[in-house]
């Protein structure tokens, strides 16, 4: 590197204002030499903003330009490592965001605010590294399958592993023992889970096993001060284990030795706003970058991961049996089309299912009844004039919530008291149509008068601590029949549930989103996993499915608990349709006050794509509205971009984005577009 004669020049990643394009770094002068990765404060316009030193040395473009000085360098903090910067740079490039925006967005907000003095104070207040007061308790002896999995993870050549095992097959124990090896070697372990709800349980297990090590969590449920403390503990190497949700994939870990992604198929690993990154995919990238093993664990892996394992890109590790030899619940399909007409009607529960619930009740066992729709009824209807409870701001119905007598829109939140009569014709007899968990709870209580029925969904768990209290009641045996949405299928270890029933799962079979069957299969497998966790009761446990399509291949695979068969069938369909993982997708979304303005913008975007260098290998489809086109008075349109080659799509997007940013500046008409965004590898289409 040649020494510049004047003050050294550094390229700084700063958070550029929204929509300002993709400026990578800004040049500043610095009195002291600064290492890449150092946190700084720099002047930006009239403000003082946080930044990260990204490169050292003059940029050709900066020569002759009057540069401003770095105000403060937070040198008390070790610089962010080269690997961390490479991860962030890759994510920014891949998901088409500006480097500075992403790099700063993934740091704790408190850290971005600190100046040198405040940082010193925070650092002084940090607890020293955990004193190994207690020894870690002895782990159980591994089963043969687990031993193979752990040995593979400790292999000399670190790679990505897909740990495929049903609920209760001992995946977590594999994580724990692989983590023990990493910790013994003085390395840090990163564990990613899909949802905050799931962190306390896994955290408890890790904390109990690794009593002599320091564990911190990183998720959005922490206070800003906690987030900063936990981030610093990881960055300074004081914490040995970091457990967190998707954002934690960007944790700064100087001694990283193992990455675990639990429930790797879960859609929550994909960020749905801002930089729409997949934490699962970035974890795999990070593992390769830092040469550490990655474990992706699931009972129902994503088809993307499954396909990579099939191709040999990931190493597959299988735990086909439950620990303790417990059987998987027997799956029973209730063919709704065979029931006498008067027994189906508006009733949610078929007589055979009610009978099965009654039997469990008389034996003192618990049941879980699953319905993935909250509220009492998805719509209210006036038979006299045809009025329906539409949301005035969205292209959606407002849901009837009987508990608080409201009509509530689940898209924009708009809520009103339920009208006593039809707002259009005054008819007093307006009827709920269809059913949600609230109504199901009511119907169950009527049908099983002796049962203690409880409900867990996003409505019942809103108050802080409510979920824990409700789960506690289930565990204590104060509930006989639990009604819930998919929320209750995730992770919770219900010992006494011997029957799980899905009352209306068919909609997932024919939804427009090509991933709907994959989601449905995962949901039902996961739900089935809630039954018979107690090996003593496993043989008697059952999963009931009420369906109008009992011969659908998805259910056939479920009957046999055969994920491989399901995955193979789905992958064949995806391949013939040219869908992921056999192609790569990106979605360009636009929002405007009118659908026409959004559509015009997307048409202009498509026109701008035609002449791009890699346009030949990329197909741009016509704009279409998403399933719910209008939300909170804003019209949304989207346009799919597809390529057989991930590289071609990436190159095309990199050229396309600057053109998209320029569109609104060049043409006044496009200013009507309120927001637009590119979603690379979108999950919901
Ligand atoms: P999963 O994560 O696949 O659901 P877990 O790791 O939670 O499975 O294991 C299920 C149960 O079996 C847990 O109670 C766990 O403590 C126990 N377990 C796991 N592995 C072993 C083992 N090798 N020996 C004894 N018990 C085990
Ligand atoms: Zn009416
Ligand atoms: Zn609405």
Tab-separated table of N, CA, C and O in Angstrom, residues 82-88 284-292:
chain	number	residue	atom	x	y	z
A	82	UNK	N	-12.629	-9.148	9.556
A	82	UNK	CA	-12.721	-9.245	8.104
A	82	UNK	C	-13.835	-10.186	7.682
A	82	UNK	O	-14.562	-9.926	6.718
A	83	UNK	N	-13.995	-11.291	8.421
A	83	UNK	CA	-15.050	-12.247	8.082
A	83	UNK	C	-16.421	-11.607	8.262
A	83	UNK	O	-17.319	-11.779	7.440
A	84	UNK	N	-16.588	-10.849	9.339
A	84	UNK	CA	-17.868	-10.183	9.582
A	84	UNK	C	-18.166	-9.211	8.446
A	84	UNK	O	-19.281	-9.171	7.914
A	85	UNK	N	-17.134	-8.463	8.054
A	85	UNK	CA	-17.355	-7.476	6.986
A	85	UNK	C	-17.674	-8.174	5.668
A	85	UNK	O	-18.501	-7.712	4.890
A	86	UNK	N	-17.039	-9.307	5.452
A	86	UNK	CA	-17.311	-10.022	4.205
A	86	UNK	C	-18.741	-10.586	4.197
A	86	UNK	O	-19.413	-10.577	3.168
A	87	UNK	N	-19.185	-11.055	5.359
A	87	UNK	CA	-20.562	-11.553	5.467
A	87	UNK	C	-21.557	-10.437	5.144
A	87	UNK	O	-22.499	-10.614	4.376
A	88	UNK	N	-21.321	-9.276	5.741
A	88	UNK	CA	-22.221	-8.140	5.538
A	88	UNK	C	-22.177	-7.676	4.076
A	88	UNK	O	-23.218	-7.390	3.467
A	284	UNK	N	-25.272	-20.578	6.211
A	284	UNK	CA	-24.509	-21.515	5.382
A	284	UNK	C	-23.312	-20.795	4.748
A	284	UNK	O	-22.186	-21.304	4.748
A	285	UNK	N	-23.561	-19.592	4.252
A	285	UNK	CA	-22.477	-18.801	3.659
A	285	UNK	C	-21.395	-18.526	4.711
A	285	UNK	O	-20.202	-18.673	4.461
A	286	UNK	N	-21.858	-18.130	5.900
A	286	UNK	CA	-20.918	-17.793	6.959
A	286	UNK	C	-20.064	-18.980	7.370
A	286	UNK	O	-18.867	-18.850	7.630
A	287	UNK	N	-20.701	-20.141	7.433
A	287	UNK	CA	-19.967	-21.352	7.786
A	287	UNK	C	-18.841	-21.619	6.798
A	287	UNK	O	-17.712	-21.936	7.176
A	288	UNK	N	-19.162	-21.472	5.526
A	288	UNK	CA	-18.155	-21.712	4.497
A	288	UNK	C	-17.048	-20.663	4.588
A	288	UNK	O	-15.865	-20.963	4.526
A	289	UNK	N	-17.466	-19.428	4.787
A	289	UNK	CA	-16.519	-18.319	4.871
A	289	UNK	C	-15.543	-18.501	6.030
A	289	UNK	O	-14.344	-18.288	5.896
A	290	UNK	N	-16.079	-18.899	7.180
A	290	UNK	CA	-15.230	-18.986	8.366
A	290	UNK	C	-14.738	-20.409	8.615
A	290	UNK	O	-14.159	-20.692	9.661
A	291	UNK	N	-15.017	-21.295	7.665
A	291	UNK	CA	-14.547	-22.669	7.778
A	291	UNK	C	-14.987	-23.326	9.068
A	291	UNK	O	-14.198	-23.953	9.784
A	292	UNK	N	-16.280	-23.177	9.392
A	292	UNK	CA	-16.820	-23.858	10.568
A	292	UNK	C	-18.022	-24.689	10.140
A	292	UNK	O	-18.722	-24.338	9.190
